[in-house]
Short mmCIF file of C-alpha atoms and ligand atoms in Angstrom, two decimals:
data_model
loop_
_atom_site.label_atom_id
_atom_site.label_comp_id
_atom_site.label_asym_id
_atom_site.label_seq_id
_atom_site.Cartn_x
_atom_site.Cartn_y
_atom_site.Cartn_z
CA MET A 100 -22.36 -33.01 13.34
CA HIS A 101 -20.85 -33.29 9.76
CA ARG A 102 -18.57 -31.34 7.60
CA VAL A 103 -19.54 -29.26 4.71
CA LYS A 104 -17.19 -27.55 2.07
CA VAL A 105 -18.22 -24.04 1.17
CA ARG A 106 -16.81 -22.28 -1.84
CA VAL A 107 -15.98 -18.63 -0.96
CA VAL A 108 -13.53 -17.32 -3.53
CA GLU A 109 -13.24 -13.88 -2.01
CA ASP A 110 -10.15 -11.76 -1.85
CA ALA A 111 -9.25 -11.02 1.67
CA LEU A 112 -8.59 -7.40 0.91
CA ASP A 113 -11.97 -6.91 -0.68
CA ALA A 114 -13.49 -5.73 2.53
CA ASN A 115 -10.73 -2.95 2.87
CA THR A 116 -11.39 -2.14 -0.93
CA THR A 117 -15.08 -1.60 -0.48
CA ILE A 118 -14.56 0.98 2.33
CA ALA A 119 -11.75 2.65 0.32
CA ASP A 120 -14.26 2.99 -2.53
CA ALA A 121 -16.69 4.75 -0.11
CA ASN A 122 -13.77 7.05 0.86
CA ARG A 123 -13.11 7.74 -2.77
CA ALA A 124 -16.78 8.53 -3.45
CA ASP A 125 -16.73 11.15 -0.55
CA PHE A 126 -13.45 12.64 -1.88
CA ASP A 127 -14.82 12.94 -5.30
CA ARG A 128 -18.09 14.46 -4.15
CA ALA A 129 -16.02 17.22 -2.42
CA ASN A 130 -13.78 17.61 -5.44
CA VAL A 131 -10.59 16.84 -3.35
CA ALA A 132 -7.65 14.81 -4.63
CA VAL A 133 -5.88 12.56 -2.24
CA VAL A 134 -2.40 11.56 -2.18
CA ASN A 135 -1.07 8.57 -0.15
CA LEU A 136 2.41 9.25 0.98
CA MET A 137 4.30 6.25 2.06
CA SER A 138 7.81 5.19 3.17
CA ALA A 139 9.83 3.29 5.73
CA PRO A 140 10.10 5.11 9.04
CA GLY A 141 12.40 7.99 9.08
CA ALA A 142 12.74 8.55 5.18
CA GLY A 143 11.64 12.04 5.62
CA LYS A 144 7.97 12.24 4.87
CA THR A 145 7.13 14.87 7.52
CA THR A 146 10.26 17.01 6.88
CA LEU A 147 9.39 17.11 3.17
CA LEU A 148 5.83 18.01 3.91
CA GLU A 149 7.21 21.06 6.00
CA ALA A 150 9.31 22.10 3.03
CA VAL A 151 6.82 21.49 0.31
CA LEU A 152 3.90 23.21 2.16
CA GLY A 153 5.77 25.93 3.98
CA PRO A 154 5.72 28.44 1.14
CA GLY A 155 2.17 27.48 0.20
CA MET A 156 0.92 25.97 -2.99
CA ASP A 157 -0.18 28.49 -5.65
CA GLY A 158 -3.89 28.12 -5.88
CA VAL A 159 -4.23 24.73 -4.32
CA ARG A 160 -5.71 24.37 -0.89
CA ALA A 161 -3.92 21.49 0.87
CA GLY A 162 -4.48 19.64 4.08
CA VAL A 163 -2.75 16.83 5.85
CA LEU A 164 -3.92 13.70 7.53
CA GLU A 165 -1.09 12.43 9.67
CA GLY A 166 -1.00 8.73 10.39
CA ASP A 167 1.10 7.92 13.41
CA VAL A 168 1.37 4.86 15.76
CA ALA A 169 0.78 7.08 18.82
CA GLY A 170 1.11 10.69 19.74
CA SER A 171 0.85 13.80 17.69
CA LEU A 172 4.56 14.73 17.09
CA ASP A 173 4.38 14.84 13.19
CA ALA A 174 1.01 16.81 13.41
CA ASP A 175 2.73 19.28 15.82
CA ARG A 176 5.58 19.84 13.31
CA LEU A 177 3.05 20.89 10.74
CA ALA A 178 0.95 23.10 12.95
CA HIS A 179 3.01 26.24 12.21
CA LEU A 180 1.90 25.86 8.39
CA HIS A 181 -1.40 26.95 9.14
CA ILE A 182 -3.19 24.46 6.93
CA PRO A 183 -5.67 21.85 8.14
CA VAL A 184 -3.81 18.93 9.77
CA VAL A 185 -5.74 16.12 11.45
CA GLN A 186 -3.83 13.46 13.57
CA LEU A 187 -4.88 9.80 13.28
CA ASN A 188 -3.37 7.32 15.61
CA THR A 189 -3.24 3.69 14.59
CA ASP A 190 -2.94 2.08 18.10
CA GLY A 191 -5.42 -0.22 19.50
CA GLY A 192 -5.88 -4.05 18.64
CA PHE A 193 -2.42 -5.34 18.64
CA GLY A 194 -1.00 -2.16 20.00
CA GLY A 195 -0.29 -0.17 16.98
CA GLU A 196 -1.07 -1.10 13.45
CA CYS A 197 1.77 -0.89 10.91
CA HIS A 198 -0.28 0.94 8.27
CA LEU A 199 -3.36 3.01 7.64
CA ASP A 200 -6.41 1.03 6.27
CA ALA A 201 -9.53 2.61 4.55
CA ASN A 202 -11.67 2.27 7.72
CA MET A 203 -9.08 4.28 10.00
CA VAL A 204 -9.13 6.99 7.23
CA ARG A 205 -12.90 6.82 7.13
CA SER A 206 -13.07 7.38 10.95
CA ALA A 207 -10.88 10.59 10.47
CA LEU A 208 -13.23 12.08 7.83
CA PRO A 209 -15.58 13.92 10.07
CA ALA A 210 -12.73 15.79 11.53
CA LEU A 211 -11.82 17.15 8.03
CA ASP A 212 -13.60 19.84 6.19
CA LEU A 213 -13.19 18.19 2.66
CA GLU A 214 -15.07 21.04 0.94
CA ALA A 215 -12.31 23.51 2.05
CA LEU A 216 -9.62 21.45 0.37
CA ASP A 217 -8.34 20.74 -3.15
CA LEU A 218 -5.51 18.28 -2.05
CA LEU A 219 -5.30 16.09 1.01
CA ILE A 220 -2.02 14.41 1.61
CA VAL A 221 -2.07 11.33 3.83
CA GLU A 222 1.23 10.54 5.63
CA ASN A 223 1.07 6.79 6.14
CA VAL A 224 2.65 4.94 8.91
CA GLY A 225 6.15 4.08 8.14
CA ASN A 226 6.22 0.33 6.73
CA LEU A 227 7.35 -1.12 3.37
CA VAL A 228 4.71 -3.54 2.59
CA CYS A 229 1.28 -3.12 4.19
CA PRO A 230 0.49 0.38 2.87
CA ALA A 231 0.68 -0.98 -0.66
CA GLU A 232 -1.95 -3.60 0.03
CA PHE A 233 -4.39 -1.48 2.02
CA LYS A 234 -5.76 1.15 -0.20
CA ILE A 235 -7.36 4.13 1.40
CA GLY A 236 -9.46 5.68 -1.29
CA GLU A 237 -6.51 7.70 -2.75
CA ASP A 238 -5.96 9.12 -6.36
CA ALA A 239 -2.13 8.83 -6.17
CA ARG A 240 0.60 7.24 -4.26
CA ILE A 241 4.16 8.37 -3.62
CA MET A 242 6.85 6.28 -2.22
CA VAL A 243 9.67 8.02 -0.50
CA ALA A 244 12.99 6.29 -0.10
CA SER A 245 16.11 7.81 1.41
CA VAL A 246 19.52 7.29 0.26
CA ALA A 247 20.44 6.14 3.72
CA GLU A 248 18.27 3.09 3.28
CA GLY A 249 20.35 1.24 0.60
CA GLN A 250 20.13 1.17 -3.10
CA ASP A 251 18.60 -2.18 -3.36
CA LYS A 252 15.32 -1.22 -1.65
CA PRO A 253 13.27 -1.62 -4.88
CA LEU A 254 14.34 -5.25 -5.32
CA LYS A 255 13.62 -5.98 -1.64
CA TYR A 256 9.99 -4.36 -1.63
CA PRO A 257 8.67 -4.57 -5.16
CA LEU A 258 5.18 -4.42 -3.87
CA MET A 259 5.60 -0.96 -2.67
CA PHE A 260 7.64 0.37 -5.48
CA ARG A 261 5.05 -1.06 -7.92
CA ALA A 262 2.02 0.46 -6.18
CA CYS A 263 2.94 4.13 -6.61
CA GLU A 264 2.93 6.83 -9.44
CA LEU A 265 5.97 8.76 -8.10
CA VAL A 266 9.15 7.62 -6.33
CA VAL A 267 10.92 10.43 -4.21
CA VAL A 268 14.49 9.60 -3.51
CA ASN A 269 15.22 11.90 -0.42
CA LYS A 270 18.26 12.96 1.66
CA ILE A 271 20.44 13.37 -1.45
CA ASP A 272 22.43 15.78 0.60
CA LEU A 273 23.91 12.56 2.19
CA LEU A 274 24.99 11.00 -1.12
CA GLU A 275 28.70 11.82 -0.61
CA HIS A 276 28.46 10.08 3.01
CA VAL A 277 26.80 6.91 2.21
CA ARG A 278 27.33 4.03 -0.24
CA PHE A 279 24.35 4.66 -2.37
CA ASP A 280 24.62 4.48 -6.08
CA LEU A 281 21.72 6.61 -7.61
CA ASP A 282 22.21 4.98 -10.99
CA LYS A 283 22.09 1.44 -9.59
CA PHE A 284 19.00 2.54 -7.64
CA ARG A 285 17.31 3.80 -10.89
CA TYR A 286 18.21 0.61 -12.63
CA TYR A 287 16.77 -1.63 -9.95
CA LEU A 288 13.68 0.56 -9.70
CA ASP A 289 13.25 0.25 -13.50
CA GLN A 290 13.39 -3.51 -13.07
CA VAL A 291 10.41 -3.41 -10.69
CA HIS A 292 8.56 -0.53 -12.12
CA PRO A 293 9.46 0.38 -15.53
CA ASP A 294 9.22 4.12 -16.55
CA VAL A 295 7.87 5.22 -13.00
CA HIS A 296 8.54 8.93 -12.35
CA VAL A 297 11.30 9.76 -9.95
CA ILE A 298 12.10 12.91 -8.25
CA THR A 299 15.37 13.37 -6.17
CA THR A 300 15.11 15.76 -3.09
CA SER A 301 16.71 17.07 -0.08
CA ALA A 302 14.40 18.42 2.56
CA TYR A 303 17.47 20.00 4.11
CA THR A 304 18.93 21.88 0.98
CA GLY A 305 15.70 22.23 -0.67
CA GLU A 306 16.91 20.52 -3.82
CA GLY A 307 14.01 19.01 -5.79
CA VAL A 308 11.37 20.44 -3.32
CA ASP A 309 9.96 22.81 -5.81
CA GLU A 310 9.71 19.82 -8.39
CA LEU A 311 8.00 17.78 -5.79
CA ARG A 312 5.59 20.72 -4.84
CA ASP A 313 4.82 21.19 -8.57
CA TRP A 314 4.00 17.47 -8.98
CA LEU A 315 1.56 17.50 -5.99
CA ALA A 316 -0.04 20.85 -6.99
CA ALA A 317 -0.84 19.22 -10.45
CA VAL A 318 -2.82 16.30 -8.98
CA PRO A 319 -6.14 18.02 -8.44
CA ALA A 320 -6.30 19.34 -11.80
CA ARG A 321 -5.18 15.97 -13.33
CA GLU A 322 -7.95 14.09 -11.29
CA ARG A 323 -10.64 16.50 -12.32
CA ARG A 324 -9.63 15.99 -16.05
CA THR A 325 -9.87 12.20 -15.62
CA ALA A 326 -13.01 12.26 -13.63
CA GLY A 327 -14.51 14.59 -16.24
CA ALA A 328 -13.32 12.17 -18.93
CA ALA A 329 -14.99 9.20 -17.27
CA VAL A 330 -18.42 10.78 -17.28
CA MET B 189 6.36 -8.10 8.14
CA HIS B 190 2.87 -7.60 6.73
CA GLU B 191 1.76 -11.24 7.48
CA LEU B 192 -0.03 -10.15 10.64
CA SER B 193 -2.32 -7.67 8.84
CA VAL B 194 -2.96 -10.12 6.12
CA ALA B 195 -3.77 -12.83 8.47
CA GLY B 196 -6.27 -10.44 10.07
CA ALA B 197 -7.82 -9.58 6.78
CA ILE B 198 -8.06 -13.42 5.91
CA VAL B 199 -9.65 -14.42 9.25
CA ASP B 200 -12.19 -11.61 8.88
CA THR B 201 -13.12 -12.88 5.44
CA VAL B 202 -13.44 -16.42 6.76
CA VAL B 203 -15.56 -15.53 9.82
CA ARG B 204 -17.98 -13.64 7.41
CA ALA B 205 -18.31 -16.68 5.14
CA ALA B 206 -18.70 -19.07 8.06
CA GLU B 207 -22.04 -17.25 9.26
CA GLY B 208 -21.53 -18.49 12.87
CA ARG B 209 -20.60 -22.09 12.00
CA HIS B 210 -17.29 -23.58 13.30
CA VAL B 211 -14.62 -23.71 10.60
CA SER B 212 -12.32 -26.75 10.60
CA ALA B 213 -10.40 -26.11 7.37
CA VAL B 214 -9.52 -23.23 4.99
CA ARG B 215 -7.99 -23.24 1.69
CA LEU B 216 -6.20 -20.05 0.57
CA ARG B 217 -4.72 -19.01 -2.68
CA VAL B 218 -1.57 -16.77 -2.15
CA GLY B 219 0.01 -15.06 -5.20
CA HIS B 220 3.75 -14.89 -5.50
CA LEU B 221 3.67 -11.13 -5.88
CA ARG B 222 2.02 -10.76 -2.39
CA GLN B 223 5.49 -11.39 -0.82
CA VAL B 224 4.04 -13.45 1.88
CA VAL B 225 6.18 -15.67 3.87
CA PRO B 226 4.16 -18.98 4.35
CA ASP B 227 5.44 -19.89 7.84
CA SER B 228 4.97 -16.37 9.08
CA LEU B 229 1.36 -16.22 7.75
CA ALA B 230 0.60 -19.61 9.23
CA PHE B 231 2.02 -18.32 12.64
CA TYR B 232 -0.25 -15.34 12.58
CA LEU B 233 -3.27 -17.13 11.23
CA GLU B 234 -3.11 -19.42 14.27
CA ILE B 235 -2.84 -16.35 16.56
CA VAL B 236 -5.37 -14.23 15.15
CA SER B 237 -7.99 -17.08 14.68
CA ARG B 238 -8.02 -17.71 18.50
CA GLU B 239 -11.37 -17.04 20.12
CA THR B 240 -13.05 -16.94 16.67
CA VAL B 241 -15.01 -19.58 14.78
CA CYS B 242 -11.82 -20.65 13.09
CA GLU B 243 -9.97 -21.16 16.08
CA GLY B 244 -7.81 -24.54 15.49
CA ALA B 245 -8.73 -24.71 11.74
CA ALA B 246 -6.28 -26.14 9.31
CA PHE B 247 -5.20 -23.36 6.97
CA GLU B 248 -3.75 -24.59 3.69
CA GLN B 249 -1.88 -22.25 1.60
CA VAL B 250 -1.73 -22.89 -2.24
CA ALA B 251 0.91 -20.86 -3.86
CA VAL B 252 0.07 -19.09 -7.14
CA GLU B 253 2.75 -18.40 -9.63
CA ALA B 254 3.19 -14.80 -10.94
CA TRP B 255 2.61 -14.54 -14.73
CA LEU B 256 2.89 -11.22 -16.68
CA ARG B 257 1.94 -10.36 -20.20
CA CYS B 258 3.34 -7.47 -22.23
CA ARG B 259 0.59 -5.54 -24.08
CA GLY B 260 3.26 -4.42 -26.69
CA CYS B 261 4.25 -7.70 -27.89
CA GLU B 262 1.98 -10.27 -26.29
CA GLU B 263 4.99 -12.00 -24.82
CA SER B 264 4.16 -13.57 -21.50
CA TRP B 265 6.48 -14.92 -18.88
CA GLN B 266 6.67 -16.00 -15.18
CA VAL B 267 8.09 -13.66 -12.63
CA THR B 268 10.40 -15.35 -10.20
CA GLU B 269 12.66 -12.44 -9.35
CA ALA B 270 11.75 -8.63 -9.32
CA ALA B 271 11.83 -8.02 -13.10
CA PHE B 272 8.65 -6.35 -14.56
CA ARG B 273 10.05 -5.13 -17.91
CA CYS B 274 9.23 -7.39 -20.97
CA PRO B 275 12.02 -9.81 -21.59
CA ALA B 276 11.23 -9.79 -25.42
CA CYS B 277 10.84 -6.32 -26.19
CA ALA B 278 11.97 -4.40 -23.14
CA GLY B 279 8.34 -2.77 -22.99
CA SER B 280 6.88 -1.43 -19.84
CA ASP B 281 3.17 -1.79 -20.48
CA VAL B 282 2.80 -5.03 -18.71
CA GLU B 283 -0.35 -6.61 -17.28
CA VAL B 284 -0.36 -9.11 -14.33
CA LEU B 285 -2.04 -12.31 -15.37
CA SER B 286 -1.79 -13.93 -12.02
CA GLY B 287 0.28 -13.59 -8.66
CA GLU B 288 -1.74 -11.03 -6.91
CA GLU B 289 -4.17 -13.37 -5.27
CA LEU B 290 -4.87 -13.34 -1.58
CA GLU B 291 -7.99 -15.33 -1.76
CA VAL B 292 -10.10 -17.47 0.59
CA GLU B 293 -10.97 -20.25 -1.98
CA SER B 294 -13.07 -22.39 0.27
CA ILE B 295 -13.82 -23.28 3.90
CA GLU B 296 -14.96 -26.54 5.55
CA VAL B 297 -17.64 -25.80 8.21
CA GLU B 298 -19.27 -28.04 10.78
CA GLU B 299 -22.97 -28.35 10.76
CA ASN B 300 -25.47 -30.08 12.71
CA ALA B 301 -26.87 -33.26 11.08
CA ALA B 302 -30.49 -32.21 12.18
CA CYS B 303 -30.11 -29.09 9.94
CA THR B 304 -29.79 -31.02 6.73
CA ALA B 305 -32.70 -32.29 4.83
N1 GDP C 1310 20.26 14.64 5.70
C1 GDP C 1310 18.82 14.72 5.68
N2 GDP C 1310 18.07 14.34 6.70
C2 GDP C 1310 16.77 14.51 6.59
C3 GDP C 1310 16.20 14.92 5.24
N3 GDP C 1310 14.78 14.75 5.26
C4 GDP C 1310 14.58 14.39 6.63
N4 GDP C 1310 15.71 14.10 7.32
C5 GDP C 1310 15.83 13.77 8.78
O1 GDP C 1310 15.43 12.32 8.80
C6 GDP C 1310 14.73 12.20 10.06
C7 GDP C 1310 13.28 11.57 9.97
O2 GDP C 1310 12.58 12.60 9.16
P1 GDP C 1310 10.99 12.45 9.14
O3 GDP C 1310 10.47 13.62 8.36
O4 GDP C 1310 10.47 12.50 10.73
O5 GDP C 1310 10.67 11.08 8.55
P2 GDP C 1310 9.23 10.35 8.50
O6 GDP C 1310 9.20 9.18 9.52
O7 GDP C 1310 9.29 9.69 7.05
O8 GDP C 1310 8.27 11.31 8.60
C8 GDP C 1310 14.68 13.53 10.77
O9 GDP C 1310 15.75 13.59 11.66
C9 GDP C 1310 14.91 14.56 9.69
O10 GDP C 1310 15.57 15.83 10.02
C10 GDP C 1310 17.06 15.22 4.25
O11 GDP C 1310 16.68 15.56 3.08
N5 GDP C 1310 18.33 15.01 4.49
MG1 MG C 1311 6.47 11.46 9.85
ZN1 ZN C 1312 7.01 -7.07 -25.02
#
C-alpha cells in the first residue's frame, strides 16, 4: 500500500451547477422564466406572494414552487389563488436541508406543467447563506429582508445580498416600531452590492406590492429578449 | 451556518475523484468571499466523511484572499470587509478576481503496490 497524490481542481459546487444548468435548459425549452425568492425565515415571502399573486398578473401565467423543511403550510396558504402551486419538502438526510438545491428542484419538475407557465416563482427555504451558493437554474433572484431583522443585515450576509438582482425590504409598516434606519440599510447594501435595485414593501398595507408585481411580471419578457439576443 | 452543506458538497466531490480508493488527505482552497468559518467546516467535514472513503482523512484548508477589479478604472484591491464599490472611482462595475473558490485542489489516495507498474 502506498500513497499517491491526485490533482483534482474541481469546485465543490460544480455538481450542483451541472444539474442547475439542466433545469435551466428545461425552463428555457418550455419558455418559462424562473425567479428564486430567498430570505431569512419569516421575512414575509409567502405573505408577499399572496399579496402579489392575489389580483393576478396581467397576461403572465404564474406558478409557485414552495420549498419548506416539512409540511405544506405555505402551499396551503396559496391554494386559494387558483394558480399552480407545488410543494417541495427538503427533509431527509440530516433531517431537513436548509436550502433548496438544483437536484431537489429537478425532482419537483414532473409535478409542474411548465408549458402552462410564463413565470415560476420558487420560494426557497429560509436561510441567509446556502441559497446563494446552490443555484437551481433560475433567471433572477430576489432577496427579501424585513425591517424587523436589523439594518446591518447586508454587511453580515454579503454573499446573499450580492447574489440577487432585486432586494425587497418588507414590513415597512413596522418602521415606526423598530430601530431600523432605511437610509443606513441602503448605504450598507450599496457597499455590498452597488446599484442593486430596491423595492420597499408592506404585505399588510399593500405599499410597494404593485411595484413588486410589475417587476416580477417583466421578468419573462426580459428573459425572452436576452435569450433571443444570445442566439 | 452553511458549513454543513458546503462540507457535503466537498465530500461528494472527493468521493467521486477517489474512484473507490481510500483517501488519506485532502487539500482545499477556500475563498474569503465564501464566508466559511474554518473550524466549523472542519467539524462538519469530519462528520460528513464518516462511512465514506474519506473517513479519517486530514482536510487542509488553504485560505484564498478576495481581490476585486474595477472595470471602469482598472483599479484592483483586496476585500477584507464587505466593501464592493471601487475605492478609486466609486464605480460599481466590479469583477471578482479571486475569493469565490470552494475547490478540491488535490487528494492523497492509498493504492495497492501491486497495482503500480
Ligand atoms: N407587519 C408585517 N408583518 C408581515 C408582513 N409580511 C409578512 N408579515 C408577517 O410575518 C410573518 C412571517 O411571514 P411569512 O410570509 O410566513 O414569511 P416567510 O417565512 O418568509 O414565508 C407572518 O406572521 C406574516 O403575517 C408585513 O409586510 N408587515
Ligand atoms: Mg414561507
Ligand atoms: Zn474604479
